[in-house]
Amino acid sequence: QVQLVESGGGSVQAGGSLTLSCAASGLPSRFRYRLYCMGWFRQAPGKEREGVATIYDGERTFLAESAKGRFTTSQDNAKKTLYLQMNNLKPEDTATYYCAAQWGSNCDETTDFRYWGQGTQVTVSS
């Protein structure tokens, strides 16, 4: 059973930083973790879910305009863990953040992700 478990969310003041993690387990062993497209998405109350960043085989393949210069995504293949380092957080970054996984190199915010985590809440106060 595939599980993606996010952690690292919390409440911070504007200008602060958080690092989100997404630990993957149960992915079919015949597919190497590094060959999964991994993504971060977020959804704020009353808004549609939006892509934040995607990464494939260690290379970032998408980063939202709102995240440029502030967010960095990376992955540790040995730990099968995805990270989102968020700096200079703004109140508009307040949302539930989800990680997602889909096997294959077609990797950006439009990828049809099969596996999703339960989300972690990020709240940024002004």
PDB file of N, CA and C in Angstrom, residues 11-115:
ATOM      1  N   SER A  11       2.768  26.900  12.160  1.00  0.00           N
ATOM      2  CA  SER A  11       2.414  28.316  12.119  1.00  0.00           C
ATOM      3  C   SER A  11       3.666  29.150  12.274  1.00  0.00           C
ATOM      4  N   VAL A  12       3.838  30.093  11.372  1.00  0.00           N
ATOM      5  CA  VAL A  12       4.997  30.975  11.425  1.00  0.00           C
ATOM      6  C   VAL A  12       4.549  32.398  11.110  1.00  0.00           C
ATOM      7  N   GLN A  13       5.383  33.332  11.441  1.00  0.00           N
ATOM      8  CA  GLN A  13       5.121  34.715  11.076  1.00  0.00           C
ATOM      9  C   GLN A  13       5.682  34.980   9.680  1.00  0.00           C
ATOM     10  N   ALA A  14       5.124  35.989   9.064  1.00  0.00           N
ATOM     11  CA  ALA A  14       5.615  36.373   7.744  1.00  0.00           C
ATOM     12  C   ALA A  14       7.120  36.626   7.795  1.00  0.00           C
ATOM     13  N   GLY A  15       7.794  36.135   6.766  1.00  0.00           N
ATOM     14  CA  GLY A  15       9.243  36.238   6.721  1.00  0.00           C
ATOM     15  C   GLY A  15       9.952  35.010   7.260  1.00  0.00           C
ATOM     16  N   GLY A  16       9.213  34.144   7.907  1.00  0.00           N
ATOM     17  CA  GLY A  16       9.792  32.946   8.486  1.00  0.00           C
ATOM     18  C   GLY A  16       9.993  31.837   7.469  1.00  0.00           C
ATOM     19  N   SER A  17      10.484  30.722   7.956  1.00  0.00           N
ATOM     20  CA  SER A  17      10.796  29.586   7.105  1.00  0.00           C
ATOM     21  C   SER A  17      10.224  28.295   7.672  1.00  0.00           C
ATOM     22  N   LEU A  18       9.939  27.377   6.779  1.00  0.00           N
ATOM     23  CA  LEU A  18       9.538  26.026   7.144  1.00  0.00           C
ATOM     24  C   LEU A  18      10.106  25.069   6.115  1.00  0.00           C
ATOM     25  N   THR A  19      10.364  23.850   6.552  1.00  0.00           N
ATOM     26  CA  THR A  19      10.751  22.792   5.621  1.00  0.00           C
ATOM     27  C   THR A  19       9.754  21.658   5.750  1.00  0.00           C
ATOM     28  N   LEU A  20       9.073  21.370   4.673  1.00  0.00           N
ATOM     29  CA  LEU A  20       8.140  20.259   4.621  1.00  0.00           C
ATOM     30  C   LEU A  20       8.861  19.016   4.140  1.00  0.00           C
ATOM     31  N   SER A  21       8.440  17.878   4.647  1.00  0.00           N
ATOM     32  CA  SER A  21       8.970  16.591   4.215  1.00  0.00           C
ATOM     33  C   SER A  21       7.826  15.696   3.770  1.00  0.00           C
ATOM     34  N   CYS A  22       8.138  14.795   2.877  1.00  0.00           N
ATOM     35  CA  CYS A  22       7.154  13.820   2.407  1.00  0.00           C
ATOM     36  C   CYS A  22       7.866  12.485   2.291  1.00  0.00           C
ATOM     37  N   ALA A  23       7.541  11.584   3.199  1.00  0.00           N
ATOM     38  CA  ALA A  23       8.156  10.263   3.206  1.00  0.00           C
ATOM     39  C   ALA A  23       7.271   9.291   2.452  1.00  0.00           C
ATOM     40  N   ALA A  24       7.867   8.581   1.519  1.00  0.00           N
ATOM     41  CA  ALA A  24       7.138   7.625   0.692  1.00  0.00           C
ATOM     42  C   ALA A  24       7.433   6.203   1.133  1.00  0.00           C
ATOM     43  N   SER A  25       6.394   5.396   1.134  1.00  0.00           N
ATOM     44  CA  SER A  25       6.563   3.978   1.424  1.00  0.00           C
ATOM     45  C   SER A  25       5.572   3.192   0.588  1.00  0.00           C
ATOM     46  N   GLY A  26       5.912   1.940   0.343  1.00  0.00           N
ATOM     47  CA  GLY A  26       4.993   1.070  -0.372  1.00  0.00           C
ATOM     48  C   GLY A  26       4.953   1.258  -1.873  1.00  0.00           C
ATOM     49  N   LEU A  27       5.821   2.142  -2.393  1.00  0.00           N
ATOM     50  CA  LEU A  27       5.848   2.285  -3.854  1.00  0.00           C
ATOM     51  C   LEU A  27       6.332   0.976  -4.459  1.00  0.00           C
ATOM     52  N   PRO A  28       5.742   0.559  -5.565  1.00  0.00           N
ATOM     53  CA  PRO A  28       6.160  -0.707  -6.176  1.00  0.00           C
ATOM     54  C   PRO A  28       7.665  -0.759  -6.370  1.00  0.00           C
ATOM     55  N   SER A  29       8.277  -1.823  -5.873  1.00  0.00           N
ATOM     56  CA  SER A  29       9.734  -1.879  -5.840  1.00  0.00           C
ATOM     57  C   SER A  29      10.355  -1.960  -7.222  1.00  0.00           C
ATOM     58  N   ARG A  30       9.562  -2.422  -8.191  1.00  0.00           N
ATOM     59  CA  ARG A  30      10.130  -2.528  -9.529  1.00  0.00           C
ATOM     60  C   ARG A  30      10.341  -1.155 -10.163  1.00  0.00           C
ATOM     61  N   PHE A  31       9.763  -0.118  -9.559  1.00  0.00           N
ATOM     62  CA  PHE A  31       9.951   1.245 -10.051  1.00  0.00           C
ATOM     63  C   PHE A  31      10.815   2.005  -9.050  1.00  0.00           C
ATOM     64  N   ARG A  32      11.980   2.416  -9.487  1.00  0.00           N
ATOM     65  CA  ARG A  32      12.873   3.133  -8.604  1.00  0.00           C
ATOM     66  C   ARG A  32      12.258   4.450  -8.179  1.00  0.00           C
ATOM     67  N   TYR A  33      12.465   4.787  -6.917  1.00  0.00           N
ATOM     68  CA  TYR A  33      11.889   6.012  -6.364  1.00  0.00           C
ATOM     69  C   TYR A  33      12.297   7.223  -7.169  1.00  0.00           C
ATOM     70  N   ARG A  34      13.587   7.247  -7.597  1.00  0.00           N
ATOM     71  CA  ARG A  34      14.063   8.449  -8.276  1.00  0.00           C
ATOM     72  C   ARG A  34      13.399   8.654  -9.629  1.00  0.00           C
ATOM     73  N   LEU A  35      12.743   7.598 -10.132  1.00  0.00           N
ATOM     74  CA  LEU A  35      12.082   7.720 -11.419  1.00  0.00           C
ATOM     75  C   LEU A  35      10.593   8.010 -11.279  1.00  0.00           C
ATOM     76  N   TYR A  36      10.196   8.367 -10.057  1.00  0.00           N
ATOM     77  CA  TYR A  36       8.853   8.874  -9.847  1.00  0.00           C
ATOM     78  C   TYR A  36       8.884  10.391  -9.980  1.00  0.00           C
ATOM     79  N   CYS A  37       7.892  10.920 -10.640  1.00  0.00           N
ATOM     80  CA  CYS A  37       7.672  12.354 -10.595  1.00  0.00           C
ATOM     81  C   CYS A  37       7.075  12.659  -9.223  1.00  0.00           C
ATOM     82  N   MET A  38       7.704  13.564  -8.489  1.00  0.00           N
ATOM     83  CA  MET A  38       7.215  13.956  -7.175  1.00  0.00           C
ATOM     84  C   MET A  38       6.802  15.426  -7.217  1.00  0.00           C
ATOM     85  N   GLY A  39       5.713  15.709  -6.567  1.00  0.00           N
ATOM     86  CA  GLY A  39       5.222  17.081  -6.626  1.00  0.00           C
ATOM     87  C   GLY A  39       4.715  17.599  -5.299  1.00  0.00           C
ATOM     88  N   TRP A  40       4.758  18.916  -5.178  1.00  0.00           N
ATOM     89  CA  TRP A  40       4.131  19.619  -4.065  1.00  0.00           C
ATOM     90  C   TRP A  40       2.986  20.462  -4.610  1.00  0.00           C
ATOM     91  N   PHE A  41       1.855  20.366  -3.948  1.00  0.00           N
ATOM     92  CA  PHE A  41       0.685  21.150  -4.288  1.00  0.00           C
ATOM     93  C   PHE A  41       0.164  21.794  -3.012  1.00  0.00           C
ATOM     94  N   ARG A  42      -0.669  22.789  -3.178  1.00  0.00           N
ATOM     95  CA  ARG A  42      -1.280  23.405  -2.005  1.00  0.00           C
ATOM     96  C   ARG A  42      -2.694  23.837  -2.329  1.00  0.00           C
ATOM     97  N   GLN A  43      -3.493  23.913  -1.285  1.00  0.00           N
ATOM     98  CA  GLN A  43      -4.874  24.365  -1.441  1.00  0.00           C
ATOM     99  C   GLN A  43      -5.247  25.228  -0.256  1.00  0.00           C
ATOM    100  N   ALA A  44      -5.606  26.451  -0.553  1.00  0.00           N
ATOM    101  CA  ALA A  44      -6.063  27.387   0.469  1.00  0.00           C
ATOM    102  C   ALA A  44      -7.586  27.312   0.558  1.00  0.00           C
ATOM    103  N   PRO A  45      -8.153  27.668   1.684  1.00  0.00           N
ATOM    104  CA  PRO A  45      -9.617  27.619   1.833  1.00  0.00           C
ATOM    105  C   PRO A  45     -10.301  28.437   0.750  1.00  0.00           C
ATOM    106  N   GLY A  46     -11.270  27.810   0.101  1.00  0.00           N
ATOM    107  CA  GLY A  46     -12.029  28.502  -0.922  1.00  0.00           C
ATOM    108  C   GLY A  46     -11.334  28.635  -2.256  1.00  0.00           C
ATOM    109  N   LYS A  47     -10.159  28.049  -2.375  1.00  0.00           N
ATOM    110  CA  LYS A  47      -9.407  28.155  -3.624  1.00  0.00           C
ATOM    111  C   LYS A  47      -9.136  26.777  -4.197  1.00  0.00           C
ATOM    112  N   GLU A  48      -8.836  26.758  -5.484  1.00  0.00           N
ATOM    113  CA  GLU A  48      -8.497  25.500  -6.114  1.00  0.00           C
ATOM    114  C   GLU A  48      -7.070  25.084  -5.736  1.00  0.00           C
ATOM    115  N   ARG A  49      -6.840  23.805  -5.819  1.00  0.00           N
ATOM    116  CA  ARG A  49      -5.494  23.297  -5.582  1.00  0.00           C
ATOM    117  C   ARG A  49      -4.562  23.797  -6.684  1.00  0.00           C
ATOM    118  N   GLU A  50      -3.359  24.158  -6.287  1.00  0.00           N
ATOM    119  CA  GLU A  50      -2.398  24.646  -7.273  1.00  0.00           C
ATOM    120  C   GLU A  50      -1.058  23.958  -7.083  1.00  0.00           C
ATOM    121  N   GLY A  51      -0.355  23.819  -8.189  1.00  0.00           N
ATOM    122  CA  GLY A  51       0.966  23.235  -8.132  1.00  0.00           C
ATOM    123  C   GLY A  51       1.975  24.200  -7.558  1.00  0.00           C
ATOM    124  N   VAL A  52       2.887  23.690  -6.766  1.00  0.00           N
ATOM    125  CA  VAL A  52       3.945  24.505  -6.184  1.00  0.00           C
ATOM    126  C   VAL A  52       5.279  24.154  -6.832  1.00  0.00           C
ATOM    127  N   ALA A  53       5.612  22.874  -6.864  1.00  0.00           N
ATOM    128  CA  ALA A  53       6.893  22.454  -7.438  1.00  0.00           C
ATOM    129  C   ALA A  53       6.828  20.979  -7.780  1.00  0.00           C
ATOM    130  N   THR A  54       7.565  20.595  -8.813  1.00  0.00           N
ATOM    131  CA  THR A  54       7.697  19.190  -9.144  1.00  0.00           C
ATOM    132  C   THR A  54       9.171  18.884  -9.398  1.00  0.00           C
ATOM    133  N   ILE A  55       9.513  17.607  -9.209  1.00  0.00           N
ATOM    134  CA  ILE A  55      10.905  17.195  -9.361  1.00  0.00           C
ATOM    135  C   ILE A  55      10.939  15.781  -9.907  1.00  0.00           C
ATOM    136  N   TYR A  56      11.890  15.543 -10.814  1.00  0.00           N
ATOM    137  CA  TYR A  56      12.039  14.219 -11.388  1.00  0.00           C
ATOM    138  C   TYR A  56      13.516  13.883 -11.456  1.00  0.00           C
ATOM    139  N   ASP A  57      13.877  12.760 -10.890  1.00  0.00           N
ATOM    140  CA  ASP A  57      15.256  12.266 -10.913  1.00  0.00           C
ATOM    141  C   ASP A  57      16.223  13.364 -10.472  1.00  0.00           C
ATOM    142  N   GLY A  58      15.837  14.065  -9.431  1.00  0.00           N
ATOM    143  CA  GLY A  58      16.694  15.084  -8.846  1.00  0.00           C
ATOM    144  C   GLY A  58      16.672  16.435  -9.513  1.00  0.00           C
ATOM    145  N   GLU A  59      15.932  16.533 -10.616  1.00  0.00           N
ATOM    146  CA  GLU A  59      15.884  17.806 -11.327  1.00  0.00           C
ATOM    147  C   GLU A  59      14.507  18.437 -11.162  1.00  0.00           C
ATOM    148  N   ARG A  60      14.507  19.708 -10.782  1.00  0.00           N
ATOM    149  CA  ARG A  60      13.232  20.395 -10.668  1.00  0.00           C
ATOM    150  C   ARG A  60      12.647  20.596 -12.059  1.00  0.00           C
ATOM    151  N   THR A  61      11.393  20.252 -12.199  1.00  0.00           N
ATOM    152  CA  THR A  61      10.744  20.360 -13.507  1.00  0.00           C
ATOM    153  C   THR A  61       9.672  21.434 -13.555  1.00  0.00           C
ATOM    154  N   PHE A  62       9.280  21.937 -12.382  1.00  0.00           N
ATOM    155  CA  PHE A  62       8.280  23.008 -12.337  1.00  0.00           C
ATOM    156  C   PHE A  62       8.415  23.731 -11.009  1.00  0.00           C
ATOM    157  N   LEU A  63       8.254  25.040 -11.057  1.00  0.00           N
ATOM    158  CA  LEU A  63       8.189  25.848  -9.845  1.00  0.00           C
ATOM    159  C   LEU A  63       7.224  26.990 -10.111  1.00  0.00           C
ATOM    160  N   ALA A  64       6.248  27.112  -9.258  1.00  0.00           N
ATOM    161  CA  ALA A  64       5.241  28.163  -9.430  1.00  0.00           C
ATOM    162  C   ALA A  64       5.891  29.546  -9.355  1.00  0.00           C
ATOM    163  N   GLU A  65       5.334  30.487 -10.101  1.00  0.00           N
ATOM    164  CA  GLU A  65       5.860  31.854 -10.094  1.00  0.00           C
ATOM    165  C   GLU A  65       5.899  32.412  -8.681  1.00  0.00           C
ATOM    166  N   SER A  66       4.871  32.119  -7.910  1.00  0.00           N
ATOM    167  CA  SER A  66       4.785  32.642  -6.550  1.00  0.00           C
ATOM    168  C   SER A  66       5.871  32.073  -5.636  1.00  0.00           C
ATOM    169  N   ALA A  67       6.465  30.956  -6.057  1.00  0.00           N
ATOM    170  CA  ALA A  67       7.462  30.284  -5.232  1.00  0.00           C
ATOM    171  C   ALA A  67       8.904  30.629  -5.627  1.00  0.00           C
ATOM    172  N   LYS A  68       9.063  31.192  -6.793  1.00  0.00           N
ATOM    173  CA  LYS A  68      10.408  31.472  -7.294  1.00  0.00           C
ATOM    174  C   LYS A  68      11.147  32.446  -6.386  1.00  0.00           C
ATOM    175  N   GLY A  69      12.382  32.085  -6.094  1.00  0.00           N
ATOM    176  CA  GLY A  69      13.209  32.901  -5.218  1.00  0.00           C
ATOM    177  C   GLY A  69      12.986  32.639  -3.745  1.00  0.00           C
ATOM    178  N   ARG A  70      11.985  31.836  -3.422  1.00  0.00           N
ATOM    179  CA  ARG A  70      11.666  31.571  -2.010  1.00  0.00           C
ATOM    180  C   ARG A  70      11.618  30.086  -1.661  1.00  0.00           C
ATOM    181  N   PHE A  71      11.111  29.246  -2.558  1.00  0.00           N
ATOM    182  CA  PHE A  71      10.939  27.823  -2.273  1.00  0.00           C
ATOM    183  C   PHE A  71      11.941  26.997  -3.071  1.00  0.00           C
ATOM    184  N   THR A  72      12.395  25.912  -2.443  1.00  0.00           N
ATOM    185  CA  THR A  72      13.288  24.970  -3.106  1.00  0.00           C
ATOM    186  C   THR A  72      12.800  23.562  -2.812  1.00  0.00           C
ATOM    187  N   THR A  73      12.736  22.724  -3.842  1.00  0.00           N
ATOM    188  CA  THR A  73      12.372  21.335  -3.628  1.00  0.00           C
ATOM    189  C   THR A  73      13.574  20.444  -3.896  1.00  0.00           C
ATOM    190  N   SER A  74      13.662  19.380  -3.128  1.00  0.00           N
ATOM    191  CA  SER A  74      14.756  18.437  -3.289  1.00  0.00           C
ATOM    192  C   SER A  74      14.286  17.072  -2.825  1.00  0.00           C
ATOM    193  N   GLN A  75      15.104  16.073  -3.056  1.00  0.00           N
ATOM    194  CA  GLN A  75      14.724  14.739  -2.641  1.00  0.00           C
ATOM    195  C   GLN A  75      15.946  13.946  -2.203  1.00  0.00           C
ATOM    196  N   ASP A  76      15.715  13.047  -1.267  1.00  0.00           N
ATOM    197  CA  ASP A  76      16.739  12.121  -0.806  1.00  0.00           C
ATOM    198  C   ASP A  76      16.289  10.741  -1.250  1.00  0.00           C
ATOM    199  N   ASN A  77      16.912  10.231  -2.306  1.00  0.00           N
ATOM    200  CA  ASN A  77      16.456   8.958  -2.865  1.00  0.00           C
ATOM    201  C   ASN A  77      16.648   7.805  -1.903  1.00  0.00           C
ATOM    202  N   ALA A  78      17.717   7.838  -1.128  1.00  0.00           N
ATOM    203  CA  ALA A  78      17.965   6.754  -0.179  1.00  0.00           C
ATOM    204  C   ALA A  78      16.871   6.691   0.886  1.00  0.00           C
ATOM    205  N   LYS A  79      16.385   7.849   1.276  1.00  0.00           N
ATOM    206  CA  LYS A  79      15.334   7.905   2.300  1.00  0.00           C
ATOM    207  C   LYS A  79      13.942   7.943   1.694  1.00  0.00           C
ATOM    208  N   LYS A  80      13.876   8.014   0.367  1.00  0.00           N
ATOM    209  CA  LYS A  80      12.593   8.133  -0.334  1.00  0.00           C
ATOM    210  C   LYS A  80      11.778   9.275   0.276  1.00  0.00           C
ATOM    211  N   THR A  81      12.435  10.384   0.413  1.00  0.00           N
ATOM    212  CA  THR A  81      11.818  11.540   1.047  1.00  0.00           C
ATOM    213  C   THR A  81      11.969  12.770   0.167  1.00  0.00           C
ATOM    214  N   LEU A  82      10.887  13.486   0.046  1.00  0.00           N
ATOM    215  CA  LEU A  82      10.821  14.717  -0.726  1.00  0.00           C
ATOM    216  C   LEU A  82      10.769  15.888   0.249  1.00  0.00           C
ATOM    217  N   TYR A  83      11.411  16.987  -0.133  1.00  0.00           N
ATOM    218  CA  TYR A  83      11.449  18.153   0.749  1.00  0.00           C
ATOM    219  C   TYR A  83      10.966  19.401   0.008  1.00  0.00           C
ATOM    220  N   LEU A  84      10.424  20.323   0.782  1.00  0.00           N
ATOM    221  CA  LEU A  84      10.113  21.651   0.262  1.00  0.00           C
ATOM    222  C   LEU A  84      10.594  22.663   1.285  1.00  0.00           C
ATOM    223  N   GLN A  85      11.670  23.338   0.953  1.00  0.00           N
ATOM    224  CA  GLN A  85      12.203  24.383   1.807  1.00  0.00           C
ATOM    225  C   GLN A  85      11.521  25.689   1.424  1.00  0.00           C
ATOM    226  N   MET A  86      10.856  26.299   2.392  1.00  0.00           N
ATOM    227  CA  MET A  86      10.114  27.521   2.132  1.00  0.00           C
ATOM    228  C   MET A  86      10.688  28.648   2.982  1.00  0.00           C
ATOM    229  N   ASN A  87      11.165  29.664   2.313  1.00  0.00           N
ATOM    230  CA  ASN A  87      11.735  30.830   2.986  1.00  0.00           C
ATOM    231  C   ASN A  87      10.889  32.067   2.698  1.00  0.00           C
ATOM    232  N   ASN A  88      11.088  33.076   3.511  1.00  0.00           N
ATOM    233  CA  ASN A  88      10.373  34.342   3.330  1.00  0.00           C
ATOM    234  C   ASN A  88       8.877  34.104   3.113  1.00  0.00           C
ATOM    235  N   LEU A  89       8.298  33.349   3.993  1.00  0.00           N
ATOM    236  CA  LEU A  89       6.892  32.997   3.853  1.00  0.00           C
ATOM    237  C   LEU A  89       6.000  34.218   3.972  1.00  0.00           C
ATOM    238  N   LYS A  90       4.905  34.182   3.223  1.00  0.00           N
ATOM    239  CA  LYS A  90       3.949  35.269   3.190  1.00  0.00           C
ATOM    240  C   LYS A  90       2.581  34.753   3.618  1.00  0.00           C
ATOM    241  N   PRO A  91       1.720  35.623   4.096  1.00  0.00           N
ATOM    242  CA  PRO A  91       0.374  35.162   4.490  1.00  0.00           C
ATOM    243  C   PRO A  91      -0.349  34.423   3.367  1.00  0.00           C
ATOM    244  N   GLU A  92      -0.099  34.810   2.134  1.00  0.00           N
ATOM    245  CA  GLU A  92      -0.772  34.149   1.015  1.00  0.00           C
ATOM    246  C   GLU A  92      -0.248  32.738   0.766  1.00  0.00           C
ATOM    247  N   ASP A  93       0.800  32.334   1.480  1.00  0.00           N
ATOM    248  CA  ASP A  93       1.264  30.947   1.395  1.00  0.00           C
ATOM    249  C   ASP A  93       0.470  30.030   2.321  1.00  0.00           C
ATOM    250  N   THR A  94      -0.414  30.601   3.115  1.00  0.00           N
ATOM    251  CA  THR A  94      -1.234  29.795   4.013  1.00  0.00           C
ATOM    252  C   THR A  94      -2.090  28.835   3.215  1.00  0.00           C
ATOM    253  N   ALA A  95      -1.960  27.544   3.517  1.00  0.00           N
ATOM    254  CA  ALA A  95      -2.674  26.514   2.765  1.00  0.00           C
ATOM    255  C   ALA A  95      -2.352  25.154   3.373  1.00  0.00           C
ATOM    256  N   THR A  96      -3.085  24.167   2.912  1.00  0.00           N
ATOM    257  CA  THR A  96      -2.701  22.783   3.177  1.00  0.00           C
ATOM    258  C   THR A  96      -1.802  22.341   2.030  1.00  0.00           C
ATOM    259  N   TYR A  97      -0.655  21.817   2.381  1.00  0.00           N
ATOM    260  CA  TYR A  97       0.329  21.399   1.383  1.00  0.00           C
ATOM    261  C   TYR A  97       0.304  19.880   1.254  1.00  0.00           C
ATOM    262  N   TYR A  98       0.251  19.438   0.012  1.00  0.00           N
ATOM    263  CA  TYR A  98       0.189  18.015  -0.292  1.00  0.00           C
ATOM    264  C   TYR A  98       1.381  17.610  -1.135  1.00  0.00           C
ATOM    265  N   CYS A  99       1.860  16.391  -0.915  1.00  0.00           N
ATOM    266  CA  CYS A  99       2.818  15.842  -1.860  1.00  0.00           C
ATOM    267  C   CYS A  99       2.121  14.766  -2.681  1.00  0.00           C
ATOM    268  N   ALA A 100       2.666  14.531  -3.850  1.00  0.00           N
ATOM    269  CA  ALA A 100       2.075  13.591  -4.783  1.00  0.00           C
ATOM    270  C   ALA A 100       3.172  12.859  -5.539  1.00  0.00           C
ATOM    271  N   ALA A 101       2.834  11.662  -6.015  1.00  0.00           N
ATOM    272  CA  ALA A 101       3.801  10.846  -6.749  1.00  0.00           C
ATOM    273  C   ALA A 101       3.139  10.178  -7.947  1.00  0.00           C
ATOM    274  N   GLN A 102       3.897  10.128  -9.019  1.00  0.00           N
ATOM    275  CA  GLN A 102       3.437   9.437 -10.219  1.00  0.00           C
ATOM    276  C   GLN A 102       4.665   8.917 -10.943  1.00  0.00           C
ATOM    277  N   TRP A 103       4.659   7.639 -11.265  1.00  0.00           N
ATOM    278  CA  TRP A 103       5.826   7.080 -11.943  1.00  0.00           C
ATOM    279  C   TRP A 103       5.929   7.632 -13.350  1.00  0.00           C
ATOM    280  N   GLY A 104       7.130   8.017 -13.732  1.00  0.00           N
ATOM    281  CA  GLY A 104       7.351   8.451 -15.097  1.00  0.00           C
ATOM    282  C   GLY A 104       7.951   9.835 -15.197  1.00  0.00           C
ATOM    283  N   SER A 105       8.493  10.121 -16.362  1.00  0.00           N
ATOM    284  CA  SER A 105       9.225  11.358 -16.589  1.00  0.00           C
ATOM    285  C   SER A 105       8.360  12.525 -17.032  1.00  0.00           C
ATOM    286  N   ASN A 106       7.105  12.269 -17.304  1.00  0.00           N
ATOM    287  CA  ASN A 106       6.194  13.360 -17.630  1.00  0.00           C
ATOM    288  C   ASN A 106       5.871  14.067 -16.326  1.00  0.00           C
ATOM    289  N   CYS A 107       6.544  15.151 -16.064  1.00  0.00           N
ATOM    290  CA  CYS A 107       6.551  15.673 -14.696  1.00  0.00           C
ATOM    291  C   CYS A 107       6.451  17.183 -14.670  1.00  0.00           C
ATOM    292  N   ASP A 108       5.265  17.642 -14.412  1.00  0.00           N
ATOM    293  CA  ASP A 108       5.072  19.056 -14.126  1.00  0.00           C
ATOM    294  C   ASP A 108       3.747  19.196 -13.395  1.00  0.00           C
ATOM    295  N   GLU A 109       3.274  20.413 -13.283  1.00  0.00           N
ATOM    296  CA  GLU A 109       2.069  20.645 -12.488  1.00  0.00           C
ATOM    297  C   GLU A 109       0.820  20.061 -13.125  1.00  0.00           C
ATOM    298  N   THR A 110       0.895  19.651 -14.376  1.00  0.00           N
ATOM    299  CA  THR A 110      -0.268  19.067 -15.050  1.00  0.00           C
ATOM    300  C   THR A 110      -0.258  17.543 -15.032  1.00  0.00           C
ATOM    301  N   THR A 111       0.785  16.954 -14.460  1.00  0.00           N
ATOM    302  CA  THR A 111       0.872  15.492 -14.400  1.00  0.00           C
ATOM    303  C   THR A 111      -0.317  14.915 -13.641  1.00  0.00           C
ATOM    304  N   ASP A 112      -0.820  13.810 -14.125  1.00  0.00           N
ATOM    305  CA  ASP A 112      -1.927  13.117 -13.470  1.00  0.00           C
ATOM    306  C   ASP A 112      -1.352  12.230 -12.362  1.00  0.00           C
ATOM    307  N   PHE A 113      -1.208  12.811 -11.193  1.00  0.00           N
ATOM    308  CA  PHE A 113      -0.603  12.103 -10.077  1.00  0.00           C
ATOM    309  C   PHE A 113      -1.544  11.049  -9.531  1.00  0.00           C
ATOM    310  N   ARG A 114      -0.991   9.859  -9.312  1.00  0.00           N
ATOM    311  CA  ARG A 114      -1.817   8.761  -8.810  1.00  0.00           C
ATOM    312  C   ARG A 114      -1.854   8.731  -7.282  1.00  0.00           C
ATOM    313  N   TYR A 115      -0.729   9.066  -6.671  1.00  0.00           N
ATOM    314  CA  TYR A 115      -0.628   8.916  -5.220  1.00  0.00           C
ATOM    315  C   TYR A 115      -0.546  10.292  -4.562  1.00  0.00           C
TER     316      TYR A 115
END
